[in-house]
XYZ file of C-alpha atoms in Angstrom:
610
model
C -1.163 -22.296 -6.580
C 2.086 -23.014 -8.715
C 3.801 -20.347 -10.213
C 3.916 -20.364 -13.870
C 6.018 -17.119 -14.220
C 8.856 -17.529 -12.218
C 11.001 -14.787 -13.511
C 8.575 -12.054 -13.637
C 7.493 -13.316 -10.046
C 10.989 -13.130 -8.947
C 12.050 -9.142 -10.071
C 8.527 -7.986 -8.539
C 9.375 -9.376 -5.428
C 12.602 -8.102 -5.625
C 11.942 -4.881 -6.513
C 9.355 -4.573 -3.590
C 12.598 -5.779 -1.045
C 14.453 -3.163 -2.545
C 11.886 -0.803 -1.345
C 11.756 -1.957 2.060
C 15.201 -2.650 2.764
C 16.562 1.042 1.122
C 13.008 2.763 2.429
C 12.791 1.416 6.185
C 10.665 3.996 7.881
C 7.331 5.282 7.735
C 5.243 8.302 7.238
C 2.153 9.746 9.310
C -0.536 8.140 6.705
C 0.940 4.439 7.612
C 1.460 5.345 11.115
C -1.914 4.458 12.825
C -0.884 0.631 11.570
C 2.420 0.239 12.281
C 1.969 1.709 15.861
C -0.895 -0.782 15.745
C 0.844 -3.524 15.074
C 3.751 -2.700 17.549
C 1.264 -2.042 20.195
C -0.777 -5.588 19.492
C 2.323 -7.328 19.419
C 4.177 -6.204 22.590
C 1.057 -6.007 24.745
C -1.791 -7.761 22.710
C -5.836 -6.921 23.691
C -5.004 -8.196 26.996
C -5.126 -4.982 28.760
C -8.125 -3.767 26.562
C -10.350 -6.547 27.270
C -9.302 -6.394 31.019
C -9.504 -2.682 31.615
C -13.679 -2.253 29.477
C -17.029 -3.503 30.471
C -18.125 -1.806 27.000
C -20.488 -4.563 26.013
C -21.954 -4.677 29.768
C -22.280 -0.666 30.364
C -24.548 1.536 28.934
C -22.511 4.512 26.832
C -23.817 7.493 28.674
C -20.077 8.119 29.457
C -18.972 8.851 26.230
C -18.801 12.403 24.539
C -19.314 12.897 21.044
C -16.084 13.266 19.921
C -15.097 9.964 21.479
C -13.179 10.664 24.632
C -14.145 9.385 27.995
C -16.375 11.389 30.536
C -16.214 9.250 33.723
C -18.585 11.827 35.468
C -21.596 9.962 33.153
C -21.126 6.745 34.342
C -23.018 5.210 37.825
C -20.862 4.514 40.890
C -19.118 1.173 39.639
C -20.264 1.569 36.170
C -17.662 2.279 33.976
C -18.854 2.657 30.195
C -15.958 3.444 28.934
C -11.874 2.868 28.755
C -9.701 4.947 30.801
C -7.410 5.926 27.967
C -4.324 6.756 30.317
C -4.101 3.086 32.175
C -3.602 1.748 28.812
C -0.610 1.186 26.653
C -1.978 2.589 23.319
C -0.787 4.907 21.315
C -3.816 5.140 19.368
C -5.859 6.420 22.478
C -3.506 9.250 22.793
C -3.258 10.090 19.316
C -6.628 8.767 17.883
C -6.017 11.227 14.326
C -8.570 12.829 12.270
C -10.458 9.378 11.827
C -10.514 6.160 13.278
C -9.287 3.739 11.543
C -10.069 -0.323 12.179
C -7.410 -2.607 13.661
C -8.153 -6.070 11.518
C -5.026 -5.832 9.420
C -2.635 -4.691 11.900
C -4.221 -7.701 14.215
C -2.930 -10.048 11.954
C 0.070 -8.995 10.812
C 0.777 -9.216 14.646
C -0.421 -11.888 15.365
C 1.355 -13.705 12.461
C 4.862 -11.957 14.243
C 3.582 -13.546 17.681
C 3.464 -16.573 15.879
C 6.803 -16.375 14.010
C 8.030 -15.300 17.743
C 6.616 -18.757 19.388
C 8.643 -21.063 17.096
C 11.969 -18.524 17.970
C 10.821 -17.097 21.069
C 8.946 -13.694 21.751
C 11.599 -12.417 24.251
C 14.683 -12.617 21.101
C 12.140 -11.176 18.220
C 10.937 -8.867 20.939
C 14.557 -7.738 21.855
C 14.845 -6.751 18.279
C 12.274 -4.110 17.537
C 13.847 -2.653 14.188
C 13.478 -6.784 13.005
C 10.155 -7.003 13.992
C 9.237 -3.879 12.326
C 10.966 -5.128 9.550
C 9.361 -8.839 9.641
C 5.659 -7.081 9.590
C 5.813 -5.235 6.716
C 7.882 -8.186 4.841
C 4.454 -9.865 5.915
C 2.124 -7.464 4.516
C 4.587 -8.088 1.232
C 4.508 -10.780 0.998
C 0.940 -11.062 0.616
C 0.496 -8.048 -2.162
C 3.270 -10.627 -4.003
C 1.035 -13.580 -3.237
C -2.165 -11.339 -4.452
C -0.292 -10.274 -7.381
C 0.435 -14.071 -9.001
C -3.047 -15.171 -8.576
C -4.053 -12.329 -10.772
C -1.107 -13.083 -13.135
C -2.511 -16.604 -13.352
C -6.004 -15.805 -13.518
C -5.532 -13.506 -16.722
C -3.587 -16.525 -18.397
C -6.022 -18.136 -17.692
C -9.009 -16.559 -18.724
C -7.057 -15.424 -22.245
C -6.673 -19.371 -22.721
C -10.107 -20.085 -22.446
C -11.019 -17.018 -25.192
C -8.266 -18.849 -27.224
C -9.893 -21.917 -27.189
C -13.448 -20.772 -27.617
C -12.280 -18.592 -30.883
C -10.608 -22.052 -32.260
C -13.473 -23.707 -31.523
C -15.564 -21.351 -33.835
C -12.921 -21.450 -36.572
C -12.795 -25.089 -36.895
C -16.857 -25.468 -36.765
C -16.882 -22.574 -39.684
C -14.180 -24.268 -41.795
C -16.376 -27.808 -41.077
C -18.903 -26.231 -42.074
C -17.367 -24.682 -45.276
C -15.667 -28.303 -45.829
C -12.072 -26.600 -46.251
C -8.945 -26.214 -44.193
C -7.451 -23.044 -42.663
C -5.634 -21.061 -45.067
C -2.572 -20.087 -45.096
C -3.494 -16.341 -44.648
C -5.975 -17.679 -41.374
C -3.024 -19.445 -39.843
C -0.768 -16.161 -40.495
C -3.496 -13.742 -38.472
C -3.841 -16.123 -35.508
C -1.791 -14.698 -32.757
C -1.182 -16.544 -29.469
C -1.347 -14.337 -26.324
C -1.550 -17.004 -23.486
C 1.623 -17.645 -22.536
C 3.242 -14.242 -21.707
C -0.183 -11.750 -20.827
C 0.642 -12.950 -17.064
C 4.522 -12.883 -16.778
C 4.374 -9.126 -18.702
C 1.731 -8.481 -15.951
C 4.388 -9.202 -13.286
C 7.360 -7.415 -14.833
C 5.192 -4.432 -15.567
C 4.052 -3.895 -12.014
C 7.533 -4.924 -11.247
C 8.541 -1.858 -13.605
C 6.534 1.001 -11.635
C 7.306 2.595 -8.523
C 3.796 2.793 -6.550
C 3.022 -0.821 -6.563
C 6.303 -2.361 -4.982
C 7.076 1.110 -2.750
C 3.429 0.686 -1.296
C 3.774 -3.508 -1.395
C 5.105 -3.081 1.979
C 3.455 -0.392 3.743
C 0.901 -0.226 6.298
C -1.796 2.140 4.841
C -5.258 1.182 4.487
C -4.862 1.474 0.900
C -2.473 -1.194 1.025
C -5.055 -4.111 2.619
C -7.688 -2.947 0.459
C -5.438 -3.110 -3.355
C -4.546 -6.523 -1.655
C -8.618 -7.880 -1.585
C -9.413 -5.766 -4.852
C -6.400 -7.675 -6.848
C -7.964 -10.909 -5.164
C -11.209 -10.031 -6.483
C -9.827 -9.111 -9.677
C -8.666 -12.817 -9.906
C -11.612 -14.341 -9.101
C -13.425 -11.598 -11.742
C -11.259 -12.959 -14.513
C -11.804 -16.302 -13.178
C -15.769 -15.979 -13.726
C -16.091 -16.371 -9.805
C -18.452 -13.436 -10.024
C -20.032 -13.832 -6.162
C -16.408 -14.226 -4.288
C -15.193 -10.826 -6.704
C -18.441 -8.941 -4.726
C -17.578 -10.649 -1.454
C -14.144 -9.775 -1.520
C -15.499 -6.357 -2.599
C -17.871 -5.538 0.026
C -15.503 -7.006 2.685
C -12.672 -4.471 1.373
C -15.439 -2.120 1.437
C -16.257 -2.565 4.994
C -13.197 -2.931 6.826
C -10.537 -1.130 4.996
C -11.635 1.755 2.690
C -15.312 2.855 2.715
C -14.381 4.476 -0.903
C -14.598 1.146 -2.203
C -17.997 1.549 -2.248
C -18.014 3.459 -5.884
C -15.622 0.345 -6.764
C -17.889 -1.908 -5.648
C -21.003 0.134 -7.522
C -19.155 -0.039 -10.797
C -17.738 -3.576 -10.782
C -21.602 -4.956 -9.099
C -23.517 -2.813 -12.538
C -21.322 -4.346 -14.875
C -22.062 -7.991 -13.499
C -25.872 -7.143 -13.225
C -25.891 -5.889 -17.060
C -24.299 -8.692 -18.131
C -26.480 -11.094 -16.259
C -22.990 -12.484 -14.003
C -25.029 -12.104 -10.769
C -28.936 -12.076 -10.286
C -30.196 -8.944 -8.166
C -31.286 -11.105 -5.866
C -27.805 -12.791 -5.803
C -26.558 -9.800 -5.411
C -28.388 -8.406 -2.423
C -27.852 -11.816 -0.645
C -24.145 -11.409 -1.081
C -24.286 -8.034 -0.043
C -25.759 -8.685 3.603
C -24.588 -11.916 4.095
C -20.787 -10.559 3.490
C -21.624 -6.962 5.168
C -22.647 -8.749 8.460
C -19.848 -10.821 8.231
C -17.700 -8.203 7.892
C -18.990 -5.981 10.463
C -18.846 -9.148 12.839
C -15.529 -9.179 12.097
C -14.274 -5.594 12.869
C -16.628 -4.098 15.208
C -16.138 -6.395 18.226
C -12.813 -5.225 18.043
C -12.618 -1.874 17.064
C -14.961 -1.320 19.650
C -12.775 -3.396 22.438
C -9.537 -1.170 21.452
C -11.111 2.116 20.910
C -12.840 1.865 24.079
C -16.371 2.661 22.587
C -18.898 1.090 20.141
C -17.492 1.890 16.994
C -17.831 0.755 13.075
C -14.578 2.609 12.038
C -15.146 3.007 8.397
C -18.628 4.073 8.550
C -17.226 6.987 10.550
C -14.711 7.643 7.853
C -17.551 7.573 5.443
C -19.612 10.281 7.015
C -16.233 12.565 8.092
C -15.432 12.318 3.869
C -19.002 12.745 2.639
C -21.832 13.914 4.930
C -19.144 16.513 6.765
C -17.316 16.920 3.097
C -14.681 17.523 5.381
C -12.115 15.908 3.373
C -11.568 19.055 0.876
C -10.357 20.916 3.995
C -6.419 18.440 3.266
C -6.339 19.812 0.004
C -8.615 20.173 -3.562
C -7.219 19.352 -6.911
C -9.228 20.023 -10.223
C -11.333 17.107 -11.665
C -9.475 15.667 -14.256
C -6.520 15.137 -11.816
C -6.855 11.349 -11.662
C -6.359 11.116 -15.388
C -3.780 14.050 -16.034
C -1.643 13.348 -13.031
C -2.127 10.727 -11.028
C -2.360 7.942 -13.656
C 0.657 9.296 -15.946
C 2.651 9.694 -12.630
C 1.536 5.079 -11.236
C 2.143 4.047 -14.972
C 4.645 6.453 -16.052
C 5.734 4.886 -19.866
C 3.558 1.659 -19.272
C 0.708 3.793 -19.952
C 1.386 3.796 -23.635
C 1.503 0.032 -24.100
C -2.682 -0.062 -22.318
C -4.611 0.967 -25.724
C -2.749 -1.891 -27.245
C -5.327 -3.892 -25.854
C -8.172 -2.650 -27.021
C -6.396 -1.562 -30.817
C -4.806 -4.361 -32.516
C -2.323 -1.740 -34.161
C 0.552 -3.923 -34.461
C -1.198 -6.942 -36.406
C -2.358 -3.740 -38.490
C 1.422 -2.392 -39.269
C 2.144 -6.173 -39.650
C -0.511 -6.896 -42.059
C 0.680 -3.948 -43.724
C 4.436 -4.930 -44.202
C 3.415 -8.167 -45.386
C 0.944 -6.892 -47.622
C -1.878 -8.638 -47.017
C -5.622 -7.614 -46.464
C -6.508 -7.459 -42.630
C -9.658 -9.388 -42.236
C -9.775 -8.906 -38.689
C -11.717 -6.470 -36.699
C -9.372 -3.754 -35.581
C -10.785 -3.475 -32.210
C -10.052 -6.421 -29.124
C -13.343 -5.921 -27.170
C -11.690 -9.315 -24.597
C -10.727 -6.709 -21.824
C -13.808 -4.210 -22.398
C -15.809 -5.691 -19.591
C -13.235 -5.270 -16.671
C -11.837 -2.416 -17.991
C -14.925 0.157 -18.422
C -16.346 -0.541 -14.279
C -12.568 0.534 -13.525
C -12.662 3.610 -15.907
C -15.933 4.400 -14.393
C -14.866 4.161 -11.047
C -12.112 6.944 -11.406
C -14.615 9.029 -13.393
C -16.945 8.937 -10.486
C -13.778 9.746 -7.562
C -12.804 12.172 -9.814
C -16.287 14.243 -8.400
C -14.405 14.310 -4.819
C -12.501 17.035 -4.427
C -9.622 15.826 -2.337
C -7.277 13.537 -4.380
C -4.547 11.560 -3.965
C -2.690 9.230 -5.606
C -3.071 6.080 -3.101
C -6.866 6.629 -3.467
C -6.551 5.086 -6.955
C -4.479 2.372 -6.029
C -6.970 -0.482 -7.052
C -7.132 0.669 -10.501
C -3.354 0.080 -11.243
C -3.728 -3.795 -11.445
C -6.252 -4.164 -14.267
C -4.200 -0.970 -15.971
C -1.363 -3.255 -15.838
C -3.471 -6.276 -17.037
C -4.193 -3.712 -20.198
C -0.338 -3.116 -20.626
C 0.395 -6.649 -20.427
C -1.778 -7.693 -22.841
C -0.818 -4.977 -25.239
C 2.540 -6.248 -24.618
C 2.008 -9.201 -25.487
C 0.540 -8.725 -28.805
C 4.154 -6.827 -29.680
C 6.041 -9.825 -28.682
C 3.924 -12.007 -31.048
C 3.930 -10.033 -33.961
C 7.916 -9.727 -34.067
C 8.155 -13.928 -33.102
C 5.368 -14.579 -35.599
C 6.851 -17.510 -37.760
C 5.568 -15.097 -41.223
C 4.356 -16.573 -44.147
C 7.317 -18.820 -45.513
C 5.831 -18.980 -49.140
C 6.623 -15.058 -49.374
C 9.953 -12.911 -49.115
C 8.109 -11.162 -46.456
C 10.073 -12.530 -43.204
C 12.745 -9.806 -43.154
C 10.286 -6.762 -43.490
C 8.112 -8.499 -40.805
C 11.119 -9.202 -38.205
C 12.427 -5.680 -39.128
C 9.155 -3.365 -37.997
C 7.480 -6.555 -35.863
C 11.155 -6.347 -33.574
C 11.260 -2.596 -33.746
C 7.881 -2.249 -31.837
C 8.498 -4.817 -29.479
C 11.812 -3.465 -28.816
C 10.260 -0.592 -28.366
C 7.687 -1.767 -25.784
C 10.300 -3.273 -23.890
C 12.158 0.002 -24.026
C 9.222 1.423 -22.586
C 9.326 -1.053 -19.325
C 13.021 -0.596 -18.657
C 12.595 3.418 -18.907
C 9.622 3.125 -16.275
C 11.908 0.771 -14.249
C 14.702 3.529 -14.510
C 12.291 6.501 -13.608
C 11.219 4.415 -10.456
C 14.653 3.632 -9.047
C 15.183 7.135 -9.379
C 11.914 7.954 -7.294
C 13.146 5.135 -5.023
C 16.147 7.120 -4.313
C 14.415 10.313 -3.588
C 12.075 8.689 -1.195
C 14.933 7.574 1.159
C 15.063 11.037 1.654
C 11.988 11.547 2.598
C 12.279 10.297 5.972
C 14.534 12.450 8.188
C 12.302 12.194 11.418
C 13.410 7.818 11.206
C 17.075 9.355 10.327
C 17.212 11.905 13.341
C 16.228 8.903 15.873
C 18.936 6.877 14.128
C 21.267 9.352 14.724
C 20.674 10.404 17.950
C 21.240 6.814 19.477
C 24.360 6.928 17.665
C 25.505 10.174 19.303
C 24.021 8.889 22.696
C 26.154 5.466 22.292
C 29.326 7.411 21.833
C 28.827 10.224 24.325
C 27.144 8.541 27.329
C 29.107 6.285 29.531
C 28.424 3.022 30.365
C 26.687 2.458 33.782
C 25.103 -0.011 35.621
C 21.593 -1.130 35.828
C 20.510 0.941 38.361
C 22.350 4.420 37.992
C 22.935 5.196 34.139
C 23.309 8.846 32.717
C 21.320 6.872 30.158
C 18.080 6.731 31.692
C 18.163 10.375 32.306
C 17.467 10.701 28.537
C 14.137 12.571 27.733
C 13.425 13.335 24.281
C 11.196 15.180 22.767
C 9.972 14.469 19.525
C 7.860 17.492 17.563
C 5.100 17.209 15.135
C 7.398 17.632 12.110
C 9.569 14.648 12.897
C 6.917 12.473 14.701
C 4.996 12.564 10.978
C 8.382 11.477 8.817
C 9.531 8.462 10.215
C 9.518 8.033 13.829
C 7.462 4.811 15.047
C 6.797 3.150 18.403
C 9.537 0.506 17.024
C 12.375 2.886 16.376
C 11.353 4.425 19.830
C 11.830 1.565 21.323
C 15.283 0.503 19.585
C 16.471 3.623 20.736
C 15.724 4.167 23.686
C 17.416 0.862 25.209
C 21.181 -0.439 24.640
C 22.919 -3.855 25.442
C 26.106 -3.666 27.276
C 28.295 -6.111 27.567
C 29.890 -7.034 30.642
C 32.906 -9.057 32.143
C 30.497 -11.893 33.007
C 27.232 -10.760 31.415
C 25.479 -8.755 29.399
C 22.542 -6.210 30.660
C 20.204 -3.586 29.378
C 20.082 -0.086 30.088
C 16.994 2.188 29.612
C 14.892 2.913 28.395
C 14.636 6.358 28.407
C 11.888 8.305 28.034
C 10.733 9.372 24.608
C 7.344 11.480 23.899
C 5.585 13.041 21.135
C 4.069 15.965 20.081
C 0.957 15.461 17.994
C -2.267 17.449 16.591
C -4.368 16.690 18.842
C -4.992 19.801 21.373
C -4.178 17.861 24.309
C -0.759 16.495 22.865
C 0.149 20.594 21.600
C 0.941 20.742 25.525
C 4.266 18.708 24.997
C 4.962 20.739 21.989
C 5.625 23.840 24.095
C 9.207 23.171 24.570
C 9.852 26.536 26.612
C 7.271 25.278 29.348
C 9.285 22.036 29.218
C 12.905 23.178 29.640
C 14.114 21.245 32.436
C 12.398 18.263 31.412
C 13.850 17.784 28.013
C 17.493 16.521 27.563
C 17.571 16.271 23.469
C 15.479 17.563 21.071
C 13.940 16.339 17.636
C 12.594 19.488 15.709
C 12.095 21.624 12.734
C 12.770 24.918 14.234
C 16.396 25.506 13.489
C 17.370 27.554 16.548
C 16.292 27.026 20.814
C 17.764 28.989 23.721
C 19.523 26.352 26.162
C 20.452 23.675 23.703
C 23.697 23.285 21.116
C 23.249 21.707 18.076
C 24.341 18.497 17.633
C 23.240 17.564 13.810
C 20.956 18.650 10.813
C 18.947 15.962 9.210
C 18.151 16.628 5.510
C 14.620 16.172 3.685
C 11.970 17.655 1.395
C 13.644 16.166 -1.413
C 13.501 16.778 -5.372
C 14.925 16.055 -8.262
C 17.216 18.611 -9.425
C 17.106 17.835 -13.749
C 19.102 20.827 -14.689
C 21.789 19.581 -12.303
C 21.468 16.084 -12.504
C 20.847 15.710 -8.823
C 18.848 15.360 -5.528
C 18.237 18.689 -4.061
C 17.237 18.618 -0.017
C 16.905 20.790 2.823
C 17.191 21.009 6.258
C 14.689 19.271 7.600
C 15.192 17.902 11.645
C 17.427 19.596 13.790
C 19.168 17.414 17.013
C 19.523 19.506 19.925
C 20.860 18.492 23.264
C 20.715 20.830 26.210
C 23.615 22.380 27.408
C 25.250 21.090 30.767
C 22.609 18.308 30.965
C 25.038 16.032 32.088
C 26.418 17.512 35.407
């Protein structure tokens, strides 16, 4: 694939570094990934496929909420994994659903490849790089996803261009006369740039290169769904549904009303046969399932198709209200204003062709057009639908609508581009009319741009209240740093260092503390007279949800155990306060500033080192 809009390309991948690099840690909903991917790359399914028999056993050891029962297996029989031999986190903190480990598998996989050409034992010795280096490797594929869309809507605008001169020039053939000078005036161009304002526009917002890099479900499936937008506007109607149902069935069951919207649309217009349809449907579902079942089931320890079990938690159990209800209409009122922010207002552009009106207008001559573009009508109602029928849920979120931002864009771009070729328009040299057209043509293109750079503005702003939104990362950070300059250098077998043991509470566990960041703190080089050895690590554990983790949350029980302490209770007997971490942020208009709170208090027990 070449890249045809290099300069567009280049800000939206910079903007989604900038997000990565100022934004480094991670929040609870992206945590089951990264600790995926940490886990798969350190230790790999080695010890998963060596600890189960699950495809030899019978299942009679399993409960129904998942866990292990070893008393329902035969002597020598085991049916299921015993979570505490292996080193998972996701067996210890499973969360509310399970979730499938394909995407983490590669992006760890690709790192253990990366690690062969420079060794695993350097990346590995490096854990804050690695973490980095597999999320630049999830963005780098939302960038890659992103062009081929870009290129596929230049694409499929040049082949409407060419069918619409095609028409003209067998009507004027057929009328035996030449284009007038009025026809030539009204035929606007809108190949060249649709693509490249695609790129700048998503470049523009904050959601799309924030989320570029992290590891949330949402974040695989907007990569296949922009994929299959691409092939859509390509008219590769059976690879759109099979990267549909593939998305579908590995990464967001939700898809499913995506996939019902986009799959009517194609059988109404006659793009796929029902029977075409069906076909693609199982061949691509069994596919799919043969792809993440085997092993889901091999790391969960138990038979398990992950996102049909998210399905029936969200929709059978209607469960998912009990995180939170928002009214119906949120999707359109809030969540959409808040992804497109001023972009929004360049979208009915696409479907309106308001400025050739207003430019028609100043030149004073009759518009013989239609005033409605119907080119975009086809991808864009399925998409409208599709938020329509999530609206019905009533837990909402933003991410949920992630998919639909990409053919919103492909609206704004378009609309876009029409401004650009009205104020560029070469005018009708026979008339005085030039001036008036560059003067109102310019002013609403300048005035589209104006609305891109004012989106881009609002976003760095939210980009600097999100690195504020992580004080559980910052706490870790900072306790290393107060460990390195308070505990002395030892040797490697007596070290105040490995006395360490932190505890890490529910509050800070969810805002930014990963199994990488454990891992880089818990260990230091030192540097000797003739070499150089590692102390640590020390020990580091979490509180969590779950009712058997609430155990290590009782910090009382655990007094003597506990050394330092990450937590949002601002006061505990036996400890001294070593700093506050700030969070919670907002912006603060009347003052013209970010407004936080304490957020992650750093204790460290008295006397622990005597």
């Amino acid at each position: 694939m070449t890249v045809t809009h290099p300069l567009s390309a280049l800000i939206l991948l910079l903007t989604s570094l900038l997000a990565l690099i100022t934004c480094p840690h991670s929040k609870v909903e992206e945590s089951f990934n990264l600790q995926a991917s940490h886990d798969l790359f350190y230790h790999g399914i080695e010890p998963a496929w060596s600890k189960t028999r699950l495809f030899q056993t019978q299942f009679s050891g399993i409960r129904e909420d998942g866990t292990c029962d070893a008393s329902g297996a035969g002597e020598g029989n085991e049916s299921c994994v015993d979570r505490d031999s292996l080193p998972y986190d996701h067996l210890r903190f499973p969360g509310v659903v399970p979730r499938t480990f394909f995407g983490a598998f590669i992006l760890s996989y690709l790192a253990r490849l990366f690690a062969f050409i420079i060794t695993k034992q350097l990346l590995g010795s490096h854990p804050l790089f690695l973490q980095f280096l597999i999320r630049l490797e999830l963005l780098l594929l939302s960038w890659f996803a992103h062009l081929r869309l870009a290129n596929a809507v230049d694409g499929y605008f040049l082949q409407q261009m060419r069918q619409r001169s095609k028409i003209q020039r067998e009507k004027d053939l057929n009328n035996m006369k030449e284009p007038t000078q009025q026809q030539t005036i009204c035929s606007y161009s809108t190949t060249t740039t649709i693509g490249s304002y695609y790129l700048l526009i998503t470049a523009s917002q904050f959601h799309m290169p924030f989320y570029s890099s992290r590891l949330l479900p949402n974040t695989f499936a907007l990569i296949l769904v922009t994929h299959a937008y691409a092939e859509w506007f390509r008219g590769q109607y059976r690879l759109t549904a099979m990267y549909l149902v593939f998305t579908t069935a590995i990464f967001r069951c939700d898809m499913l009303l995506l996939l019902f919207t986009v799959g009517l649309s194609m059988l109404i217009q006659r793009q796929l046969t029902v029977i075409q349809a069906l076909t693609i449907g199982v061949g691509t579902g069994l596919f799919s399932l043969a792809a993440t079942v085997p092993l889901d089931s091999l790391l969960w320890g138990r038979f398990i198709w992950p996102e049909f079990e998210v399905w029936w938690f969200n929709t059978v159990d209607n469960r998912s209200s009990e995180w939170g209800k928002m009214i119906w209409h949120w999707y359109f009122s809030k969540a959409l204003p808040k992804g497109l922010l001023l972009t929004a207002l360049l979208a009915p552009l696409a479907f309106v062709r308001v400025p050739e009106f207003v430019d028609r207008f100043a030149r004073k001559i009759s518009y013989d057009s239609r005033l409605f573009d119907r080119s975009l009508i086809p991808f864009f109602t399925p998409i409208f639908a599709f938020v329509a029928l999530y609206s019905i849920l009533p837990h909402k979120e933003i991410r949920f609508i992630f998919p639909v931002l990409p053919m919103f864009n492909v609206c704004s771009a378009y609309g876009m581009s029409r401004l650009q070729n009205v104020a560029f328009s070469d005018g009708d040299l026979s008339t005085n009319t030039k001036p008036k057209t560059h003067w109102i043509g310019k002013s609403m293109f300048l005035s589209g741009i104006g609305a891109i750079m004012l989106t881009m503005t609002v976003s760095l702003v939210f980009l600097r209240i999100s690195m504020e939104n992580y004080p559980g990362g910052m706490a870790l950070e900072r306790l290393r740093s107060h460990l390195m300059d308070t505990v002395p250098v030892g040797n490697n077998n007596t070290s105040e260092w490995n006395s360490v043991h932190v505890h890490v509470d529910v509050a800070a566990a969810m805002t930014g503390v990963s199994l990488f960041g454990q891992r880089h703190a818990a260990i230091r080089r030192v540097h000797g007279r003739n070499s150089a050895f590692f102390e640590g690590p020390f020990t580091i554990e979490k509180s969590g949800y779950e009712e058997e983790n609430k155990l290590i949350g009782n910090i009382q029980a655990n007094m003597p155990v506990f050394t330092h302490l990450l937590t949002e209770r601002s006061n505990v007997d036996g400890y001294h306060l070593v700093e506050v971490i700030k969070g919670y942020p907002r912006l603060d208009i009347k003052n013209l500033q970010i407004s936080t709170q304490d957020a992650i208090f750093i204790f460290e027990k008295d006397e622990w080192r005597k």
